[in-house]
Amino acid sequence: MDRSLLDLPFFGPEHRQLSDALLDWASALPAIDHHDTDNACRQLVRQLGRAGFLRYCVPAEFGGALPELDSRSLCIARETLAYHDGLADFAFAMQGLGTGAITLAGTPEMKRRVLPKVAAGEWIAAFALTEPLAGSDVGAMSCGARLDGDHYVINGEKTWISNGGIADVYCLFARTGEAPGTRGISAFVITPDMPGFEVAERLEVIAPHPLARLRFTDMRVPVANRLGAPGEGFKVAMRTLDIFRASVGAAAQGFARRALDEALAYVRNRPMFGQTLADFQITQAKLGEMATDIDAAALLTARAAWRRDVQKLPTTREAAMAKMTATENAQRVIDAAVQMHGGQGVRIGVVVESLYREIRALRIYEGATEVQKLIVARELLKG
């Protein structure tokens, strides 16, 4: 795995140390059972917690490794884990994304109750934003939360919820009606033992991950479980995604780097017409494109993370550029690796075949590529 990016000024020695530790840990991972994703993710969360890596998903005050969330550390972790296995990356990423809203807007008591358990791998976290008719258009959210005394009564559904069905704690977004559209959404912390919580459906996808459609029927949630002020849920959600969106690009880089390494190994040893596949200029040209696509995306991702961590500046545009470019480029790189493998590339169990399935969802979740283009354009038009 090429780690030369860590030599650039975007990163410090602490990031190289984290990369070394993660590389050693991931290289020693036993085979992960992708046919039992619930159990696999539970085990991975526990293992990541015991190894101390989940501490990068929460601030130091609540059991974390650093004073505050560090985007560069999150990116390094996701790229390294994705290089080895998509489920390992998923298990790590959801601990941070699932509790990011608590880190940003939770009360001290809420943070003390949830974050240490997430950092230790004792609790699994989830982020419940998407609905059947409100994906990219968050303002169309219909899941409602009605204030009733010292509780909110929540009715509605969420879908495509990562860790749905196995999570111990969820950050849920629901319409509280303070204003139209996105200004009338609030955020809540809920647990699956609350009456009215139901896993309505488990969802199967091309790269197996724990996913579910959730239903809430007169679910009573204490007012104390609200994150931030009423109507601030959309802002909390977007701030959370701004932190973790660049890390999606890093995960895509991990997949792409693994695909390039697999392609290099294959073409060097594949005999064809009296030479190897690597000897053909058409192969070399494609390898050059693949390596350039990876490095271009890596630089955009590093810039977004560095801008947030070091310059303390907004990264809405930069994170969108990184996520869009990294996921689209990784799709091209992996597709090229499959093509170089020929028939072997579409054989179930071959690494590039699994990467081909893994990368597809990254171009959709946390904002589809088309949405990222609109975000970049809006930021440009703001001047």
Coordinates of C-alpha atoms in Angstrom, one line a residue:
M1 CA 0.0 0.0 0.0
D2 CA 1.5 3.3 -1.1
R3 CA 1.7 5.7 1.9
S4 CA 3.9 8.4 0.3
L5 CA 1.1 11.0 0.8
L6 CA 1.9 11.0 4.5
D7 CA 5.3 12.6 3.7
L8 CA 3.5 15.8 2.6
P9 CA 3.1 18.8 4.9
F10 CA -0.6 18.0 5.3
F11 CA 0.4 15.4 7.9
G12 CA 2.5 15.1 11.0
P13 CA 4.5 12.3 12.6
E14 CA 1.5 11.3 14.7
H15 CA -0.4 10.5 11.6
R16 CA 2.4 8.3 10.3
Q17 CA 2.4 6.5 13.7
L18 CA -1.4 5.9 13.4
S19 CA -1.0 4.6 9.9
D20 CA 1.8 2.2 11.1
A21 CA -0.4 0.9 13.9
L22 CA -3.4 0.5 11.8
L23 CA -1.5 -1.3 9.1
D24 CA -0.1 -3.8 11.5
W25 CA -3.5 -4.4 13.1
A26 CA -5.4 -4.7 9.8
S27 CA -2.7 -7.0 8.3
A28 CA -3.2 -9.4 11.3
L29 CA -7.0 -9.5 11.0
P30 CA -8.5 -13.0 10.5
A31 CA -10.8 -13.5 7.5
I32 CA -14.0 -11.6 7.9
D33 CA -17.3 -13.5 7.3
H34 CA -19.2 -11.4 4.8
H35 CA -22.1 -13.8 4.9
D36 CA -22.9 -12.9 8.5
T37 CA -22.4 -9.1 8.5
D38 CA -24.2 -8.4 11.8
N39 CA -21.9 -10.7 13.7
A40 CA -18.9 -9.6 11.7
C41 CA -19.6 -5.9 12.5
R42 CA -20.2 -6.6 16.2
Q43 CA -16.8 -8.4 16.4
L44 CA -15.0 -5.7 14.4
V45 CA -16.4 -2.9 16.6
R46 CA -15.2 -4.8 19.7
Q47 CA -11.8 -5.5 18.2
L48 CA -11.3 -1.9 17.0
G49 CA -12.4 -0.7 20.5
R50 CA -9.9 -3.0 22.3
A51 CA -7.1 -1.9 20.0
G52 CA -7.8 1.8 20.8
F53 CA -8.7 2.9 17.3
L54 CA -12.3 3.9 18.0
R55 CA -10.9 6.5 20.4
Y56 CA -10.3 8.6 17.2
C57 CA -14.1 8.8 16.8
V58 CA -14.7 10.8 20.0
P59 CA -13.0 13.8 21.8
A60 CA -10.4 13.1 24.6
E61 CA -12.7 14.4 27.3
F62 CA -15.0 11.5 26.7
G63 CA -12.5 8.7 26.1
G64 CA -11.0 9.8 22.8
A65 CA -7.4 9.9 21.6
L66 CA -7.3 13.6 20.7
P67 CA -8.8 16.8 22.2
E68 CA -11.2 17.0 19.3
L69 CA -12.1 15.1 16.2
D70 CA -9.2 15.1 13.7
S71 CA -10.3 14.7 10.1
R72 CA -6.8 13.6 8.9
S73 CA -6.8 10.8 11.5
L74 CA -10.2 9.7 10.4
C75 CA -9.1 9.7 6.7
I76 CA -6.0 7.7 7.5
A77 CA -8.0 5.1 9.4
R78 CA -10.6 4.7 6.7
E79 CA -8.1 4.5 3.9
T80 CA -6.1 1.8 5.7
L81 CA -9.1 -0.2 6.8
A82 CA -10.8 0.0 3.4
Y83 CA -7.6 -1.2 1.7
H84 CA -7.9 -4.4 3.8
D85 CA -11.7 -4.9 4.0
G86 CA -14.8 -2.9 3.4
L87 CA -16.6 -4.1 6.5
A88 CA -13.6 -3.1 8.7
D89 CA -13.9 0.4 7.3
F90 CA -17.6 0.4 7.8
A91 CA -17.4 -0.6 11.4
F92 CA -14.9 2.2 12.2
A93 CA -16.6 4.9 10.2
M94 CA -20.1 4.4 11.7
Q95 CA -18.9 4.8 15.2
G96 CA -17.8 8.3 14.4
L97 CA -20.7 9.3 12.0
G98 CA -23.2 7.7 14.3
T99 CA -22.2 9.9 17.2
G100 CA -20.8 12.9 15.5
A101 CA -24.0 14.9 16.2
I102 CA -23.6 14.0 19.9
T103 CA -20.0 15.3 19.9
L104 CA -21.1 18.5 18.2
A105 CA -24.4 19.3 20.0
G106 CA -24.9 16.9 22.9
T107 CA -25.2 18.0 26.5
P108 CA -22.2 17.1 28.7
E109 CA -24.4 14.4 30.4
M110 CA -25.3 12.9 27.1
K111 CA -21.7 12.8 26.0
R112 CA -20.6 11.2 29.2
R113 CA -23.4 8.5 28.8
V114 CA -22.7 7.6 25.2
L115 CA -19.3 8.5 23.9
P116 CA -17.1 6.4 26.2
K117 CA -19.1 3.3 25.4
V118 CA -18.7 4.0 21.6
A119 CA -15.0 4.6 22.0
A120 CA -14.5 1.4 23.8
G121 CA -16.5 -0.6 21.3
E122 CA -19.1 -1.5 23.8
W123 CA -21.9 0.3 21.9
I124 CA -22.6 0.4 18.2
A125 CA -23.8 3.7 16.7
A126 CA -26.0 4.7 13.8
F127 CA -27.0 7.9 12.0
A128 CA -30.7 8.0 11.0
L129 CA -31.4 10.7 8.5
T130 CA -32.6 9.2 5.2
E131 CA -36.3 8.4 4.6
P132 CA -38.0 6.5 1.8
L133 CA -39.0 9.8 0.0
A134 CA -36.3 12.1 1.5
G135 CA -32.8 11.1 0.6
S136 CA -30.9 13.8 -1.2
D137 CA -33.8 16.2 -0.4
V138 CA -33.5 16.3 3.4
G139 CA -36.1 19.1 3.5
A140 CA -38.8 16.6 2.3
M141 CA -38.4 14.7 5.6
S142 CA -41.8 13.6 7.0
C143 CA -40.8 11.7 10.1
G144 CA -42.4 13.9 12.8
A145 CA -41.7 14.7 16.5
R146 CA -44.5 16.3 18.4
L147 CA -43.8 17.9 21.8
D148 CA -45.9 16.4 24.6
G149 CA -44.9 17.7 28.0
D150 CA -41.4 16.6 28.8
H151 CA -41.3 14.2 25.9
Y152 CA -41.4 14.2 22.1
V153 CA -43.7 11.7 20.4
I154 CA -42.1 10.5 17.2
N155 CA -43.9 8.8 14.2
G156 CA -42.5 7.9 10.8
E157 CA -39.8 5.9 9.1
K158 CA -36.2 6.0 8.2
T159 CA -34.4 3.8 5.6
W160 CA -31.0 2.8 4.4
I161 CA -29.8 3.2 8.0
S162 CA -26.3 1.7 8.4
N163 CA -26.1 -0.5 11.5
G164 CA -29.9 -0.5 11.6
G165 CA -31.0 -3.4 13.6
I166 CA -27.7 -3.9 15.5
A167 CA -27.0 -0.4 16.8
D168 CA -27.2 0.4 20.6
V169 CA -27.7 4.1 20.0
Y170 CA -29.1 6.2 17.1
C171 CA -28.9 9.9 16.2
L172 CA -32.4 10.4 14.7
F173 CA -33.5 13.5 12.8
A174 CA -37.2 14.3 12.8
R175 CA -39.5 17.2 11.8
T176 CA -40.5 19.4 14.7
G177 CA -42.1 22.1 12.6
E178 CA -40.4 25.3 13.8
A179 CA -40.2 26.5 10.2
P180 CA -40.7 25.1 6.7
G181 CA -38.1 22.8 5.1
T182 CA -34.8 22.2 6.7
R183 CA -35.3 24.8 9.3
G184 CA -38.0 22.7 11.1
I185 CA -35.9 19.6 11.8
S186 CA -34.5 18.6 15.2
A187 CA -32.0 15.9 16.3
F188 CA -32.5 13.3 19.0
V189 CA -30.6 10.5 20.7
I190 CA -32.7 7.3 20.8
T191 CA -32.1 3.7 21.8
P192 CA -33.8 0.5 20.4
D193 CA -35.4 -0.4 23.7
M194 CA -37.8 2.6 23.5
P195 CA -41.4 1.5 23.0
G196 CA -42.5 2.2 19.5
F197 CA -39.1 1.5 17.9
E198 CA -39.3 -1.2 15.3
V199 CA -36.9 -2.7 12.7
A200 CA -39.4 -2.8 9.8
E201 CA -37.1 -4.4 7.2
R202 CA -33.5 -5.6 6.8
L203 CA -32.1 -4.4 3.5
E204 CA -29.8 -6.6 1.3
V205 CA -27.3 -4.8 -1.0
I206 CA -24.6 -5.8 -3.5
A207 CA -21.8 -5.4 -0.9
P208 CA -23.3 -6.8 2.3
H209 CA -23.5 -4.4 5.2
P210 CA -26.0 -4.1 8.1
L211 CA -28.8 -1.9 6.8
A212 CA -32.4 -1.5 7.8
R213 CA -35.7 0.4 7.4
L214 CA -36.9 1.6 10.8
R215 CA -40.4 2.5 11.9
F216 CA -41.4 4.7 14.9
T217 CA -44.9 4.5 16.3
D218 CA -45.8 6.9 19.1
M219 CA -42.2 6.5 20.3
R220 CA -41.7 8.8 23.4
V221 CA -38.3 10.5 23.6
P222 CA -37.4 12.7 26.6
V223 CA -36.8 16.4 25.7
A224 CA -33.3 15.9 27.3
N225 CA -32.4 13.6 24.4
R226 CA -32.7 16.4 21.9
L227 CA -29.4 17.5 20.4
G228 CA -29.1 21.3 20.3
A229 CA -32.1 23.7 20.1
P230 CA -35.4 22.9 18.3
G231 CA -35.1 23.3 14.6
E232 CA -31.3 23.0 14.5
G233 CA -31.2 19.4 13.5
F234 CA -30.4 20.0 9.8
K235 CA -27.4 22.2 10.8
V236 CA -26.2 19.5 13.1
A237 CA -26.5 16.9 10.4
M238 CA -24.6 19.0 7.9
R239 CA -21.8 19.8 10.3
T240 CA -21.5 16.1 11.0
L241 CA -21.4 15.2 7.3
D242 CA -18.8 18.0 6.7
I243 CA -16.5 16.2 9.1
F244 CA -17.0 12.7 7.8
R245 CA -17.6 13.4 4.1
A246 CA -13.9 13.8 3.3
S247 CA -13.3 10.4 5.0
V248 CA -15.6 8.8 2.5
G249 CA -13.1 9.9 -0.1
A250 CA -10.3 8.4 1.9
A251 CA -12.2 5.0 2.1
A252 CA -12.6 5.2 -1.7
Q253 CA -8.8 5.7 -2.0
G254 CA -8.3 2.6 0.1
F255 CA -10.4 0.6 -2.3
A256 CA -8.7 2.1 -5.3
R257 CA -5.1 1.6 -4.0
R258 CA -5.9 -2.1 -3.3
A259 CA -7.3 -2.4 -6.8
L260 CA -4.2 -0.9 -8.3
D261 CA -1.9 -3.2 -6.3
E262 CA -4.0 -6.2 -7.3
A263 CA -3.8 -5.1 -11.0
L264 CA 0.0 -4.6 -10.9
A265 CA 0.5 -8.0 -9.4
Y266 CA -1.8 -9.7 -12.0
V267 CA -0.4 -8.0 -15.1
R268 CA 3.2 -8.7 -14.1
N269 CA 2.5 -12.4 -14.0
R270 CA -0.1 -12.9 -16.7
P271 CA 1.5 -14.4 -19.8
M272 CA 0.0 -13.2 -23.1
F273 CA 1.3 -13.5 -26.7
G274 CA 4.8 -14.4 -25.7
Q275 CA 5.1 -11.7 -23.1
T276 CA 3.3 -10.5 -20.0
L277 CA 0.2 -8.3 -19.9
A278 CA 2.3 -5.6 -18.3
D279 CA 4.5 -5.4 -21.4
F280 CA 1.7 -4.0 -23.5
Q281 CA 1.6 -0.2 -23.9
I282 CA -2.1 -0.2 -23.6
T283 CA -1.8 -1.8 -20.2
Q284 CA 0.9 0.7 -19.1
A285 CA -1.2 3.6 -20.2
K286 CA -4.2 2.4 -18.2
L287 CA -2.0 1.9 -15.1
G288 CA -0.7 5.5 -15.5
E289 CA -4.3 6.8 -15.6
M290 CA -5.2 4.7 -12.5
A291 CA -2.3 6.0 -10.4
T292 CA -3.0 9.6 -11.4
D293 CA -6.7 9.3 -10.5
I294 CA -5.7 8.0 -7.1
D295 CA -3.2 10.7 -6.4
A296 CA -5.4 13.5 -7.6
A297 CA -8.2 12.3 -5.3
A298 CA -5.8 11.8 -2.4
L299 CA -4.6 15.4 -2.6
L300 CA -8.1 16.8 -2.6
T301 CA -9.0 14.7 0.4
A302 CA -5.9 15.7 2.3
R303 CA -6.6 19.4 1.5
A304 CA -10.2 19.2 2.9
A305 CA -9.0 17.4 6.1
W306 CA -6.1 19.8 6.6
R307 CA -8.2 22.9 6.0
R308 CA -10.6 21.8 8.7
D309 CA -8.0 20.5 11.2
V310 CA -5.2 23.1 10.8
Q311 CA -6.8 26.2 9.3
K312 CA -10.1 25.8 11.3
L313 CA -12.0 26.9 8.2
P314 CA -15.3 25.6 6.7
T315 CA -14.8 22.7 4.4
T316 CA -18.2 22.3 2.8
R317 CA -16.9 22.9 -0.8
E318 CA -13.6 21.1 -0.3
A319 CA -15.1 18.0 1.3
A320 CA -17.7 17.8 -1.5
M321 CA -14.9 18.1 -4.1
A322 CA -12.9 15.4 -2.3
K323 CA -15.8 13.0 -1.9
M324 CA -17.0 13.4 -5.4
T325 CA -13.6 13.1 -7.1
A326 CA -12.4 10.2 -4.9
T327 CA -15.4 8.0 -5.3
E328 CA -15.8 8.6 -9.0
N329 CA -12.0 8.1 -9.6
A330 CA -12.0 4.9 -7.5
Q331 CA -14.9 3.5 -9.6
R332 CA -12.8 4.0 -12.7
V333 CA -9.7 2.5 -11.1
I334 CA -11.5 -0.6 -9.9
D335 CA -13.3 -1.0 -13.2
A336 CA -10.0 -1.0 -15.0
A337 CA -8.5 -3.5 -12.5
V338 CA -11.5 -5.8 -13.2
Q339 CA -11.0 -5.4 -16.9
M340 CA -7.3 -6.3 -16.7
H341 CA -8.2 -9.5 -14.8
G342 CA -10.4 -10.5 -17.7
G343 CA -12.8 -13.3 -16.7
Q344 CA -11.0 -13.8 -13.4
G345 CA -12.1 -10.3 -12.5
V346 CA -15.7 -11.1 -12.2
R347 CA -15.3 -14.4 -10.3
I348 CA -16.8 -14.3 -6.9
G349 CA -14.2 -14.2 -4.2
V350 CA -11.5 -12.5 -6.2
V351 CA -10.4 -9.2 -4.6
V352 CA -11.2 -6.9 -7.5
E353 CA -14.7 -8.4 -7.8
S354 CA -15.5 -7.6 -4.2
L355 CA -14.0 -4.1 -4.6
Y356 CA -16.2 -3.6 -7.6
R357 CA -19.3 -4.2 -5.4
E358 CA -17.9 -2.2 -2.5
I359 CA -17.2 1.0 -4.3
R360 CA -20.6 1.5 -5.9
A361 CA -22.4 2.6 -2.8
L362 CA -19.8 5.3 -2.0
R363 CA -20.9 7.3 -5.0
I364 CA -24.4 7.5 -3.4
Y365 CA -24.2 7.6 0.4
E366 CA -23.5 10.8 2.4
G367 CA -24.6 12.8 -0.7
A368 CA -24.6 11.4 -4.2
T369 CA -22.1 12.7 -6.7
E370 CA -24.8 14.9 -8.3
V371 CA -25.5 16.5 -5.0
Q372 CA -21.8 17.1 -4.4
K373 CA -21.7 19.0 -7.7
L374 CA -24.6 21.2 -6.5
I375 CA -22.9 21.8 -3.2
V376 CA -19.7 23.0 -4.9
A377 CA -21.7 25.2 -7.3
R378 CA -23.7 26.8 -4.5
E379 CA -20.5 27.6 -2.5
L380 CA -19.0 29.2 -5.6
L381 CA -22.1 31.3 -6.2
K382 CA -22.0 32.5 -2.6
G383 CA -18.7 34.2 -3.6

